[in-house]
Amino acid sequence: MLQLEGVTKRFGGLTALDGVGFAVTPGSITALIGPNGAGKSTLLDCLFGVCRVDTGSIRLGEHELTMLPTHAIVRLGLARTFQNLRLAPHETVLDNVLAGLVTRTPFSFTAAILRLPAARHAERACRLAALEALDRLGLAAKARWPAGVLSFGDKKRLELARALVAAPRVLVLDEPVAGLNRAETETVEAELVRLRRAGRTVLLVEHDMDMVMRLADHVVVLDGGRRIAVGTPAEVQRNPLVLEAYLGQMEVVA
Amino acid sequence: MDFMQFVWAGLGNGAIYALIALGFCVVHGAMGIVNFVQVDLVTLGGMFLYSASVLAGLPVPVGLLAAVVGTALVAMLVERLGLRPARTDHPLVLVFLTVGISIVLRGAIQMVWGKNRMAVPPIAEDVPVRLWGAMVLPQTLWMMVLTVAAIGGLVWFFRGTNLGLAMRAVASNPRAAAVVGIPAGRVRMAAFAVAGACGGLAGALVTPVTTLSADVGVLLGLKGFAAAILGGFGSFPGAVAGGVLLGLVESLAAAYVSSAYKDALAFVVLVLVLCWRPSGIVRQ
Amino acid sequence: MDGLTRSRWLHFFWSHRLGLGVLAAAGAVLLFPWYTDNPYTLGLTNRIALMSVAVVGLNLFMGCTGQISLGHAAFMAVGAYISGILTVHAGWSPWLALVVAVAAAAGFSLAIGVPLLRLSGHALAMATLACNVVVHHVLLQEDRWTGGPSGLAGIPPLTAAGWAVDDPVRLHFFLWFVVLVVMFGGLNLVRSLPGRGLMVLAADEVCAACLGVPVARAKVVLWTLSAVLAAVAGSLFAHTYGFVSPDSFGIFVSTDLAIMVVLGGMGSVWGSVLGAAVIVLLPEFSELAEAYKEFVHGGLLVAMLLVAPQGMIRGIRQAVALAWWRAQQGRSDAAA
């Protein structure tokens, strides 16, 4: 589905990504882990064309993404959440989710201004989809609230709703449970389980080791901009390189 | 030789633009915003000089000092009463806030000093001096001398005083500066004071040459901003160089290309520079 | 009325609130001349209509991109002066002149917009201001065509089927019809799916791109759209008053347009008309506002930004929502 090969990105003298390659197979949850500064965020930025890779290729199905602008990449079937919240605080919760459905119709000013029938019908369908997504994540009652007044956990789930309502081919989640309490984490986790059962493809960037071990089918480990391990959670857990770079610290914490 | 005549005129105006540009840069360094109020601080400098020397009958040098100090105080008030209560870092709100305060200040100036044009006395008598083949007004020389003095003062302030060092720290890395406990409020207020002093000096120096009215600062201030952009916005030496360059280009273009478009030239240059290199000429 | 019928009615009103709102506005426009045909009053409301066309356009640009333009009076100037010059000097029909003027403004806005829109924030605000100063200067200097500082007079009114749109009542119907069309288009855009994306663009460019909004194209289209509406307003201005002068399109007019946008609220189409109305009517309410126009306009802007940066319409709506919510809280507290 999504395939990265030899992705390299330098900022001045600093090599943020050094020949990273892995594949996300359809219908699976692939977790991307690594200590702080390992290059996870840079990788996501490159994936979405927010910054340009120096060398390497990123392919979604048969499309090469590295030269495309962000909005074109997204229209090919990617959607993401952000590590630090990025919502339109003055718009309502429902409108924020509807913003996730921009890719559903062509971005046409003419159709929008004249309110052509196609645009109107698409909008009605999208409204239903948005309300359903809000309902599943327990936000339906707050659909008319301005997004800015939601609690942190609700905002986080709102972002998830906005990404998943687009029904992307690959859903990219950047630390979806960071900062959430246990109950909120469970809602998100339940949603992920449901997504996997529905055969959706997820790329999960996460710090919560327990959750990664429970949910992920594959795990990719980054450290210092390099891919140091890949495999099932169990394999990765036993990998000495990983233990040294990452899990070692985790066990001390645990 | 005519050429030298235009060079002198250009250098004189360039000095004014440089002062105004410095005012823009200091506030931008401390707060990361473009301060539209700078425009009216220039007017205010002229107004204070007018009040002190014409209305109160003080000698012009004292009036000049009063103009600089008075404008600096008004600028500090603007920061304290106008910008600080906003408690937002949304750039859109901040830009509009400075635009709004600028309009308010212009209105206030109209209320206090009226809407008529006024004449302000120069520092020395209006007897031109012969210098390198050109007749130069003493006021033009004073503009350059005092601008250089002001730049010297700024260099000392930013290198030699604690507050100046703190301001440089904030300009280069606001977050780190906040972490090590540099008081943000004092730095912002100091930045406004410096910007006010620069603007006030510029206004007090230039209004004897132009005439004084409530909107005299608008065109001058915008040209000062153009100079700051030319110099790679934020760089102090760049601002000075940009000011002098703009003054010279303007004066020579008016002489040899078209005098009708003299006042528009700075803005054409500004737009072209921004199109060609959005962050200005000096900086990469 | 039982609960079900009532909720159906409520739902009908809610889901058709846009169409009903515009319909109500259209009704008010239609009936207004029967309420008063005082030429002075109609002169004021017509002026509101003219400004509204430009302000709705500017608001679409500022509210959807989160960028500031302090130069839209320049596009009004292009519309007004090209209309004026073509009708006065070349004897063209006003309608043709209007179309050409608007097309010219669109071309002009594209030419400066494509390079300038790479800028953002303060730099863009200053650049647009600079463009306005240049345009203003051209109007002053090219007096062979523009009449220089004394302006250009004798611009004919628009005519339709032998009717000249020249007296206040006809102007009222014509201008407000234009406003309603513009508002309807604007409202449609704001609440369309692309419009939802544009709301995000106003707050966060990267996020909007990641949601599939073509950021660069959207900015240029909105910029051109707003310039076109400003030019329409300018051209209508010329044909309404028959006279244009450079100071009708200086930088202070641009800042006034921006103030109207902020007063009404960024991205709020209804607010744009309200903002235009407040600024136009303000001098009518008090001598002070007349004599110290700048002071009052600036003060309004500052006060608005400090108290309710989201604008009047949303500010009121949020205040009402908050009060309602508090009342609900109070009731449930009392019940518990």
XYZ file of C-alpha atoms in Angstrom, chain C:
336
model
C -48.787 22.618 18.487
C -47.426 19.273 19.657
C -43.743 18.636 20.223
C -43.148 16.724 17.019
C -44.644 19.396 14.745
C -42.758 22.041 16.602
C -39.447 20.264 16.252
C -40.155 19.699 12.556
C -40.751 23.394 12.090
C -37.617 24.215 14.034
C -35.664 21.794 11.948
C -37.058 23.309 8.755
C -36.058 26.809 9.864
C -32.650 25.652 11.006
C -31.769 23.728 7.889
C -32.997 26.515 5.587
C -31.675 29.342 7.713
C -29.404 30.644 4.966
C -32.048 30.799 2.254
C -34.632 32.185 4.664
C -32.188 34.780 5.919
C -31.385 36.004 2.434
C -35.107 35.932 1.593
C -35.874 38.053 4.645
C -33.122 40.471 3.673
C -34.534 40.635 0.153
C -37.993 41.379 1.583
C -36.557 44.151 3.718
C -34.787 45.619 0.690
C -37.989 45.468 -1.333
C -40.090 47.170 1.312
C -37.587 49.759 2.499
C -38.464 52.483 -0.071
C -42.067 52.315 1.112
C -40.868 52.954 4.638
C -38.901 55.985 3.564
C -38.106 57.608 0.251
C -36.113 60.384 1.848
C -33.224 60.831 -0.630
C -30.768 61.509 2.182
C -31.574 58.240 3.968
C -31.511 56.300 0.724
C -28.213 57.966 -0.107
C -26.792 56.538 3.101
C -28.180 53.028 2.604
C -26.971 53.061 -0.986
C -23.550 53.942 0.258
C -23.735 50.993 2.672
C -24.651 48.785 -0.281
C -21.678 49.978 -2.314
C -19.239 49.402 0.525
C -20.820 46.042 1.365
C -19.980 44.635 -2.058
C -16.308 45.438 -1.521
C -16.306 44.401 2.141
C -17.887 40.994 1.489
C -15.152 40.384 -1.077
C -12.372 41.544 1.225
C -13.840 39.487 4.035
C -13.806 36.364 1.900
C -10.112 36.958 1.317
C -9.172 37.891 4.880
C -11.539 35.495 6.602
C -10.620 32.494 4.479
C -6.867 32.957 4.160
C -6.094 34.616 7.486
C -4.108 37.253 5.617
C -4.518 41.009 5.718
C -4.905 43.303 2.763
C -4.589 47.021 3.346
C -4.830 47.813 -0.335
C -8.232 46.846 -1.624
C -9.207 50.442 -2.309
C -6.709 50.178 -5.163
C -8.949 47.621 -6.865
C -11.943 49.864 -6.277
C -9.915 52.617 -7.913
C -9.148 50.439 -10.940
C -12.838 49.596 -11.320
C -14.010 53.170 -10.822
C -11.435 54.904 -12.980
C -11.498 52.489 -15.905
C -15.277 52.729 -15.911
C -15.010 56.508 -15.743
C -12.319 56.905 -18.382
C -13.995 54.555 -20.859
C -17.363 56.271 -20.567
C -16.153 59.876 -20.326
C -13.165 59.898 -22.686
C -14.071 57.067 -25.058
C -17.850 57.277 -24.910
C -18.383 53.578 -24.204
C -21.627 52.199 -22.851
C -21.543 52.051 -19.029
C -22.268 48.302 -18.972
C -19.416 47.489 -21.310
C -17.163 49.802 -19.334
C -18.143 48.020 -16.125
C -17.294 44.616 -17.577
C -13.971 45.794 -18.970
C -13.110 47.590 -15.731
C -13.782 44.485 -13.669
C -11.822 42.300 -16.066
C -8.909 44.733 -15.901
C -8.989 44.660 -12.107
C -8.987 40.857 -12.207
C -5.941 40.891 -14.466
C -4.195 43.465 -12.300
C -4.915 41.543 -9.124
C -3.595 38.320 -10.648
C -0.437 40.050 -11.818
C 0.418 41.396 -8.373
C -1.219 38.582 -6.415
C 0.756 35.662 -7.781
C 4.131 36.988 -6.608
C 2.885 38.828 -3.508
C 0.756 36.072 -2.018
C 3.882 34.122 -1.213
C 4.223 36.703 1.542
C 2.188 36.516 4.680
C 1.264 38.498 7.763
C 2.809 41.938 8.167
C 4.844 41.771 5.001
C 1.757 41.134 2.876
C -0.164 43.867 4.682
C 2.609 46.353 3.954
C 3.009 45.197 0.361
C -0.697 45.663 -0.349
C -0.539 49.065 1.300
C 2.395 49.952 -0.940
C 0.443 48.881 -4.044
C -2.368 51.143 -2.977
C -0.016 54.103 -2.524
C 1.378 53.533 -6.017
C -2.081 53.311 -7.601
C -3.173 56.442 -5.743
C -0.078 58.218 -6.979
C -0.746 57.198 -10.580
C -4.269 58.603 -10.300
C -2.856 61.909 -9.076
C -0.129 62.153 -11.701
C -1.792 60.980 -14.916
C -4.162 63.908 -14.948
C -4.665 63.792 -18.720
C -6.813 60.705 -18.164
C -7.801 60.769 -14.532
C -8.286 64.484 -14.009
C -5.583 64.448 -11.317
C -6.388 65.632 -7.791
C -9.609 67.324 -8.882
C -11.069 64.056 -10.103
C -13.083 62.860 -13.065
C -16.633 64.113 -13.501
C -19.519 63.431 -15.862
C -19.620 59.639 -15.631
C -23.014 58.489 -16.962
C -25.300 56.235 -14.889
C -26.051 52.660 -15.863
C -29.174 52.290 -17.973
C -31.411 49.303 -18.564
C -34.080 49.312 -21.309
C -34.227 53.068 -21.449
C -34.282 53.455 -17.658
C -31.360 55.256 -16.177
C -30.385 53.975 -12.730
C -29.921 57.458 -11.373
C -32.469 58.396 -8.731
C -32.087 57.144 -5.140
C -34.956 54.648 -5.292
C -33.811 52.973 -8.498
C -30.268 52.942 -7.185
C -31.552 51.391 -3.991
C -33.131 48.454 -5.797
C -30.243 47.975 -8.160
C -27.410 48.249 -5.626
C -29.078 46.114 -2.982
C -29.883 43.497 -5.605
C -26.155 43.319 -6.324
C -25.420 43.060 -2.596
C -27.897 40.200 -2.192
C -26.383 38.290 -5.115
C -22.894 38.788 -3.712
C -23.981 37.779 -0.215
C -25.716 34.687 -1.496
C -22.601 33.602 -3.355
C -20.437 34.372 -0.341
C -22.663 32.439 2.041
C -22.735 29.490 -0.328
C -18.965 29.458 -0.489
C -18.465 29.729 3.257
C -20.680 26.785 4.073
C -19.648 24.538 1.191
C -17.148 21.741 1.705
C -14.316 23.790 0.180
C -15.474 26.613 2.452
C -14.970 24.405 5.509
C -11.437 23.804 4.322
C -10.936 27.540 3.850
C -11.974 28.160 7.461
C -9.090 25.926 8.483
C -6.814 27.725 6.049
C -7.540 30.960 7.895
C -6.329 29.433 11.144
C -3.564 27.070 10.043
C -2.056 26.753 6.592
C -0.205 23.482 7.078
C -3.237 21.821 8.572
C -5.423 23.014 5.685
C -2.978 21.589 3.161
C -3.014 18.264 5.027
C -6.803 18.250 4.740
C -6.559 18.620 0.969
C -6.918 22.375 0.481
C -4.772 23.566 -2.450
C -3.361 26.442 -0.427
C -1.563 28.477 -3.076
C -4.409 28.242 -5.585
C -7.055 28.988 -2.971
C -5.224 32.156 -1.920
C -4.884 33.419 -5.467
C -8.514 32.645 -6.317
C -9.807 34.348 -3.177
C -7.543 37.320 -3.774
C -8.781 37.696 -7.341
C -12.379 37.169 -6.296
C -12.070 39.886 -3.674
C -10.401 42.204 -6.166
C -13.213 41.587 -8.653
C -15.845 42.445 -6.051
C -13.894 45.552 -5.036
C -13.742 46.571 -8.699
C -17.484 45.980 -9.092
C -18.041 48.209 -6.066
C -15.686 50.825 -7.518
C -17.343 50.791 -10.916
C -20.799 51.030 -9.373
C -19.478 53.892 -7.237
C -18.424 55.745 -10.377
C -21.762 55.230 -12.128
C -23.723 56.047 -8.967
C -22.108 59.364 -8.134
C -20.949 60.297 -11.637
C -17.713 61.557 -10.124
C -14.538 59.960 -8.808
C -11.451 61.452 -7.201
C -8.222 59.859 -5.984
C -8.988 60.404 -2.316
C -12.027 58.115 -2.546
C -9.527 55.285 -3.019
C -6.560 56.160 -0.815
C -4.948 54.019 1.855
C -7.291 55.363 4.509
C -10.207 53.954 2.564
C -8.391 50.627 2.471
C -7.930 50.640 6.222
C -11.605 51.558 6.604
C -12.537 48.517 4.502
C -10.369 46.338 6.719
C -11.951 47.872 9.825
C -15.398 47.014 8.478
C -14.259 43.415 8.038
C -12.912 43.171 11.583
C -16.004 44.813 13.078
C -18.290 42.385 11.312
C -16.037 39.445 11.996
C -13.572 37.637 9.764
C -15.308 35.165 7.521
C -18.786 36.400 8.414
C -20.749 37.477 5.337
C -23.628 39.010 7.296
C -21.071 40.691 9.509
C -19.512 42.373 6.476
C -22.727 44.211 5.702
C -23.146 45.072 9.373
C -19.571 46.362 9.570
C -20.093 48.506 6.485
C -23.340 49.835 7.948
C -21.737 50.762 11.276
C -18.869 52.681 9.705
C -21.094 54.474 7.184
C -23.759 55.394 9.729
C -21.446 56.292 12.604
C -21.046 59.977 11.637
C -24.863 60.265 11.531
C -25.177 59.443 15.212
C -22.792 61.908 16.704
C -20.934 65.083 15.923
C -17.838 63.626 17.492
C -17.764 60.766 15.011
C -18.013 63.273 12.192
C -15.306 65.619 13.422
C -12.896 62.988 14.680
C -13.638 60.218 12.212
C -10.183 58.671 12.414
C -10.086 58.669 16.175
C -13.466 56.972 16.411
C -12.794 54.407 13.663
C -9.443 53.490 15.140
C -10.900 53.348 18.630
C -13.661 51.022 17.451
C -11.114 48.752 15.827
C -8.920 48.620 18.923
C -11.866 48.086 21.266
C -13.242 45.342 19.041
C -9.912 43.534 18.922
C -9.460 43.737 22.676
C -13.019 42.720 23.573
C -14.237 40.439 20.788
C -11.625 39.680 18.157
C -14.070 37.282 16.499
C -16.295 40.169 15.362
C -19.766 41.430 16.169
C -21.970 38.662 14.761
C -19.996 35.832 16.300
C -19.366 37.779 19.467
C -23.089 38.205 19.991
C -23.826 34.618 19.028
C -21.219 33.303 21.463
C -22.430 35.575 24.245
C -25.984 34.312 23.719
C -24.814 30.697 23.634
C -22.854 31.224 26.838
C -25.821 32.842 28.596
C -28.088 30.004 27.469
C -25.582 27.432 28.663
C -25.290 29.166 32.050
C -29.059 29.193 32.363
C -29.160 25.470 31.594
C -26.448 24.861 34.172
C -28.399 26.863 36.706
C -31.549 24.876 36.008
C -29.829 21.512 36.330
C -28.075 22.695 39.494
C -31.419 23.725 40.919
C -32.890 20.357 40.000
C -30.047 18.486 41.664
